[in-house]
Tab-separated table of C-alpha atoms in Angstrom:
chain	number	residue	atom	x	y	z
N	1	UNK	CA	120.550	13.607	94.915
N	2	UNK	CA	118.394	16.424	96.318
N	3	UNK	CA	116.582	15.106	99.374
N	4	UNK	CA	112.795	14.908	99.145
N	5	UNK	CA	110.493	12.438	100.912
N	6	UNK	CA	107.072	13.451	99.599
N	7	UNK	CA	105.157	11.766	96.763
N	8	UNK	CA	105.990	12.688	93.170
N	9	UNK	CA	106.260	10.597	89.958
N	10	UNK	CA	109.800	11.853	89.250
N	11	UNK	CA	111.215	11.154	92.709
N	12	UNK	CA	114.100	8.662	92.629
N	13	UNK	CA	115.164	5.958	95.074
N	14	UNK	CA	118.877	5.069	94.783
N	15	UNK	CA	119.971	3.094	97.817
N	16	UNK	CA	123.713	3.445	97.139
N	17	UNK	CA	123.530	7.239	97.563
N	18	UNK	CA	124.001	9.042	100.902
N	19	UNK	CA	120.676	10.751	100.168
N	20	UNK	CA	118.637	7.790	98.995
N	21	UNK	CA	115.322	9.495	98.184
N	22	UNK	CA	114.714	12.657	96.208
N	23	UNK	CA	115.494	14.368	92.917
N	24	UNK	CA	118.399	13.225	90.774
N	25	UNK	CA	120.381	16.043	89.183
N	26	UNK	CA	123.181	15.469	86.660
N	27	UNK	CA	126.095	17.799	87.478
N	28	UNK	CA	129.348	18.950	85.875
N	29	UNK	CA	131.805	20.506	88.338
N	30	UNK	CA	135.399	21.676	88.532
N	31	UNK	CA	138.021	19.749	90.507
N	32	UNK	CA	137.609	22.367	93.276
N	33	UNK	CA	133.876	21.619	93.612
N	34	UNK	CA	132.389	24.567	91.682
N	35	UNK	CA	129.259	23.758	89.676
N	36	UNK	CA	129.537	24.445	85.941
N	37	UNK	CA	126.334	22.940	84.547
N	38	UNK	CA	123.462	20.791	85.761
N	39	UNK	CA	120.307	19.150	84.453
N	40	UNK	CA	117.547	17.676	86.659
N	41	UNK	CA	116.569	14.120	85.715
N	42	UNK	CA	113.004	13.986	84.396
N	43	UNK	CA	112.791	10.614	82.665
N	44	UNK	CA	112.183	10.858	78.928
N	45	UNK	CA	111.728	14.624	79.256
N	46	UNK	CA	115.238	15.198	80.592
N	47	UNK	CA	116.891	17.887	78.473
N	48	UNK	CA	119.926	15.778	77.602
N	49	UNK	CA	120.820	15.551	73.920
N	50	UNK	CA	120.620	12.010	72.554
N	51	UNK	CA	123.904	11.262	70.800
N	52	UNK	CA	123.262	7.519	70.669
N	53	UNK	CA	126.009	6.795	73.207
N	54	UNK	CA	123.794	5.656	76.069
N	55	UNK	CA	122.476	7.650	78.996
N	56	UNK	CA	125.747	7.991	80.940
N	57	UNK	CA	128.048	9.163	78.103
N	58	UNK	CA	125.280	11.386	76.673
N	59	UNK	CA	125.043	13.178	80.034
N	60	UNK	CA	128.738	14.183	80.115
N	61	UNK	CA	128.790	15.201	76.451
N	62	UNK	CA	125.566	17.212	76.769
N	63	UNK	CA	126.642	19.024	79.957
N	64	UNK	CA	130.043	19.808	78.403
N	65	UNK	CA	128.299	21.347	75.397
N	66	UNK	CA	125.821	23.152	77.661
N	67	UNK	CA	128.618	24.859	79.597
N	68	UNK	CA	130.817	25.360	76.542
N	69	UNK	CA	134.051	23.774	77.683
N	70	UNK	CA	137.118	25.145	75.954
N	71	UNK	CA	139.209	22.880	73.735
N	72	UNK	CA	141.926	21.174	75.709
N	73	UNK	CA	139.804	20.832	78.858
N	74	UNK	CA	140.328	17.545	80.712
N	75	UNK	CA	137.305	15.688	82.131
N	76	UNK	CA	137.292	12.843	84.674
N	77	UNK	CA	134.305	10.533	85.120
N	78	UNK	CA	133.507	7.171	86.683
N	79	UNK	CA	132.569	3.871	85.052
N	80	UNK	CA	128.895	4.812	84.534
N	81	UNK	CA	129.931	7.331	81.880
N	82	UNK	CA	133.067	5.942	80.204
N	83	UNK	CA	132.883	4.088	76.879
N	84	UNK	CA	135.008	3.988	73.725
N	85	UNK	CA	132.449	5.799	71.542
N	86	UNK	CA	132.245	8.460	74.243
N	87	UNK	CA	136.032	8.954	74.171
N	88	UNK	CA	135.921	9.402	70.389
N	89	UNK	CA	133.082	11.950	70.526
N	90	UNK	CA	134.772	13.967	73.278
N	91	UNK	CA	138.013	13.895	71.292
N	92	UNK	CA	136.225	15.302	68.233
N	93	UNK	CA	135.265	18.320	70.374
N	94	UNK	CA	138.849	18.728	71.564
N	95	UNK	CA	138.146	17.532	75.135
N	96	UNK	CA	140.287	15.012	76.981
N	97	UNK	CA	138.688	12.283	79.107
N	98	UNK	CA	140.003	9.835	81.670
N	99	UNK	CA	137.749	7.472	83.578
N	100	UNK	CA	137.258	4.032	85.026
N	101	UNK	CA	135.623	1.446	82.749
N	102	UNK	CA	133.148	-1.348	83.428
N	103	UNK	CA	134.201	-4.861	82.484
N	104	UNK	CA	131.226	-5.407	80.140
N	105	UNK	CA	132.399	-2.479	77.976
N	106	UNK	CA	135.717	-4.168	77.196
N	107	UNK	CA	134.301	-6.776	74.822
N	108	UNK	CA	136.899	-7.603	72.165
N	109	UNK	CA	139.705	-5.789	73.999
N	110	UNK	CA	142.741	-8.061	74.598
N	111	UNK	CA	142.808	-7.239	78.275
N	112	UNK	CA	142.680	-9.659	81.237
N	113	UNK	CA	139.531	-9.573	83.335
N	114	UNK	CA	139.733	-8.406	86.934
N	115	UNK	CA	139.562	-12.016	88.136
N	116	UNK	CA	142.393	-13.023	85.807
N	117	UNK	CA	144.446	-9.996	86.837
N	118	UNK	CA	144.112	-10.936	90.489
N	119	UNK	CA	145.639	-14.345	89.723
N	120	UNK	CA	148.238	-13.343	87.127
N	121	UNK	CA	149.399	-9.838	88.064
N	122	UNK	CA	151.388	-8.740	91.085
N	123	UNK	CA	150.621	-5.546	92.964
N	124	UNK	CA	151.948	-2.456	91.185
N	125	UNK	CA	152.078	-3.993	87.691
N	126	UNK	CA	150.064	-2.786	84.698
N	127	UNK	CA	149.054	-3.738	81.162
N	128	UNK	CA	147.926	-1.358	78.417
N	129	UNK	CA	146.189	-1.586	75.044
N	130	UNK	CA	146.085	1.233	72.470
N	131	UNK	CA	143.433	1.846	69.813
N	132	UNK	CA	143.786	4.912	67.596
N	133	UNK	CA	143.990	7.801	70.071
N	134	UNK	CA	142.581	5.853	73.028
N	135	UNK	CA	144.380	3.870	75.730
N	136	UNK	CA	143.042	1.267	78.158
N	137	UNK	CA	145.147	0.289	81.168
N	138	UNK	CA	144.594	-2.280	83.889
N	139	UNK	CA	146.588	-1.659	87.053
N	140	UNK	CA	146.856	-4.005	89.993
N	141	UNK	CA	146.447	-2.270	93.339
N	142	UNK	CA	144.829	-4.159	96.203
N	143	UNK	CA	142.239	-4.840	93.468
N	144	UNK	CA	142.413	-4.494	89.702
N	145	UNK	CA	141.568	-1.025	88.364
N	146	UNK	CA	140.714	-0.442	84.691
N	147	UNK	CA	140.875	3.036	83.158
N	148	UNK	CA	140.526	4.469	79.657
N	149	UNK	CA	141.583	7.808	78.239
N	150	UNK	CA	141.876	9.682	74.969
N	151	UNK	CA	144.709	11.988	76.082
N	152	UNK	CA	146.884	10.206	78.660
N	153	UNK	CA	148.410	6.763	79.130
N	154	UNK	CA	150.405	4.719	81.610
N	155	UNK	CA	153.673	6.605	81.061
N	156	UNK	CA	155.459	8.417	82.514
N	157	UNK	CA	154.532	6.313	85.526
N	158	UNK	CA	154.547	7.788	89.010
N	159	UNK	CA	155.026	6.409	92.501
N	160	UNK	CA	152.329	5.882	95.129
N	161	UNK	CA	152.381	4.522	98.658
N	162	UNK	CA	150.137	1.664	99.757
N	163	UNK	CA	149.937	-0.309	102.986
N	164	UNK	CA	151.091	-3.919	102.729
N	165	UNK	CA	149.503	-6.346	105.137
N	166	UNK	CA	152.215	-8.863	104.363
N	167	UNK	CA	155.076	-6.472	105.212
N	168	UNK	CA	153.124	-4.596	107.930
N	169	UNK	CA	154.349	-1.322	106.464
N	170	UNK	CA	153.781	1.171	103.650
N	171	UNK	CA	155.435	0.236	100.356
N	172	UNK	CA	156.054	2.191	97.160
N	173	UNK	CA	154.328	1.033	93.971
N	174	UNK	CA	154.575	2.060	90.345
N	175	UNK	CA	151.390	3.943	89.398
N	176	UNK	CA	150.186	4.681	85.810
N	177	UNK	CA	150.062	8.342	84.824
N	178	UNK	CA	146.359	8.067	83.964
N	179	UNK	CA	145.572	6.903	87.515
N	180	UNK	CA	147.399	9.936	88.906
N	181	UNK	CA	145.531	12.276	86.523
N	182	UNK	CA	142.218	10.633	87.406
N	183	UNK	CA	142.765	10.925	91.165
N	184	UNK	CA	143.551	14.646	90.874
N	185	UNK	CA	140.112	15.585	89.530
N	186	UNK	CA	137.730	12.693	90.222
N	187	UNK	CA	136.145	14.171	93.380
N	188	UNK	CA	134.875	17.451	91.921
N	189	UNK	CA	131.163	16.566	92.000
N	190	UNK	CA	131.502	14.900	95.424
N	191	UNK	CA	133.221	18.001	96.795
N	192	UNK	CA	130.494	20.208	95.322
N	193	UNK	CA	127.851	17.984	96.913
N	194	UNK	CA	129.633	18.152	100.265
N	195	UNK	CA	129.761	21.947	100.150
N	196	UNK	CA	126.047	22.259	99.452
N	197	UNK	CA	125.360	19.993	102.452
N	198	UNK	CA	127.653	21.966	104.782
N	199	UNK	CA	125.908	25.264	104.039
N	200	UNK	CA	122.422	24.024	103.276
N	201	UNK	CA	119.240	25.971	104.000
N	202	UNK	CA	116.958	24.310	106.532
N	203	UNK	CA	113.265	24.274	105.707
N	204	UNK	CA	110.141	22.363	106.688
N	205	UNK	CA	107.877	23.227	103.768
N	206	UNK	CA	106.446	20.138	102.058
N	207	UNK	CA	105.795	21.546	98.582
N	208	UNK	CA	107.585	19.361	96.040
N	209	UNK	CA	109.358	22.270	94.348
N	210	UNK	CA	110.688	23.835	97.547
N	211	UNK	CA	113.522	21.326	98.036
N	212	UNK	CA	114.751	22.022	94.494
N	213	UNK	CA	114.436	25.771	94.978
N	214	UNK	CA	116.479	25.769	98.193
N	215	UNK	CA	119.053	23.454	96.571
N	216	UNK	CA	119.617	25.967	93.790
N	217	UNK	CA	120.009	28.728	96.401
N	218	UNK	CA	122.604	26.567	98.178
N	219	UNK	CA	124.464	26.085	94.905
């Protein structure tokens, strides 16, 4: 979100964001926080190619094509963007994807829900389902986490440390490989956003385009 408080028909209000009011810009960034491609949100006029996958998956696929990612590149995204059709389309381009998945996108998948997992699974356990080249894994941490990928799976599993309130100490848990891969690269856009805030240009002009112009200079 690019902060802007003035009136404009394309200004967004997203209360979950640190910057709640302003321009929404779709971004593709490296794991180190370097911007690769971006596209300002402009409603129906947004220059995002419609691949019939839904807004979220179309954004990642379109930005990947816009930048020209090389085959073999691995992409991490959150549950807004991840779907099974999206994994297939990215795989056709030679790009790997790992991301969290929303429960309503697991219809027909023989996977316990998060509520069922909380009752049936102990902390550190996992269950996986494979479909063609895709894998879906549910892993029980303090809460259930569901991820999907077209290039990685639960094995070889790693080890992570978590605090146990019951034992009053840190314990070691088995962690799926896809969770480890996801955690390595998931914060790229957040890191990019943080960097633009740390070195932002201060301005008091109220013209609607000035906030976007200074944001691009920051980038």
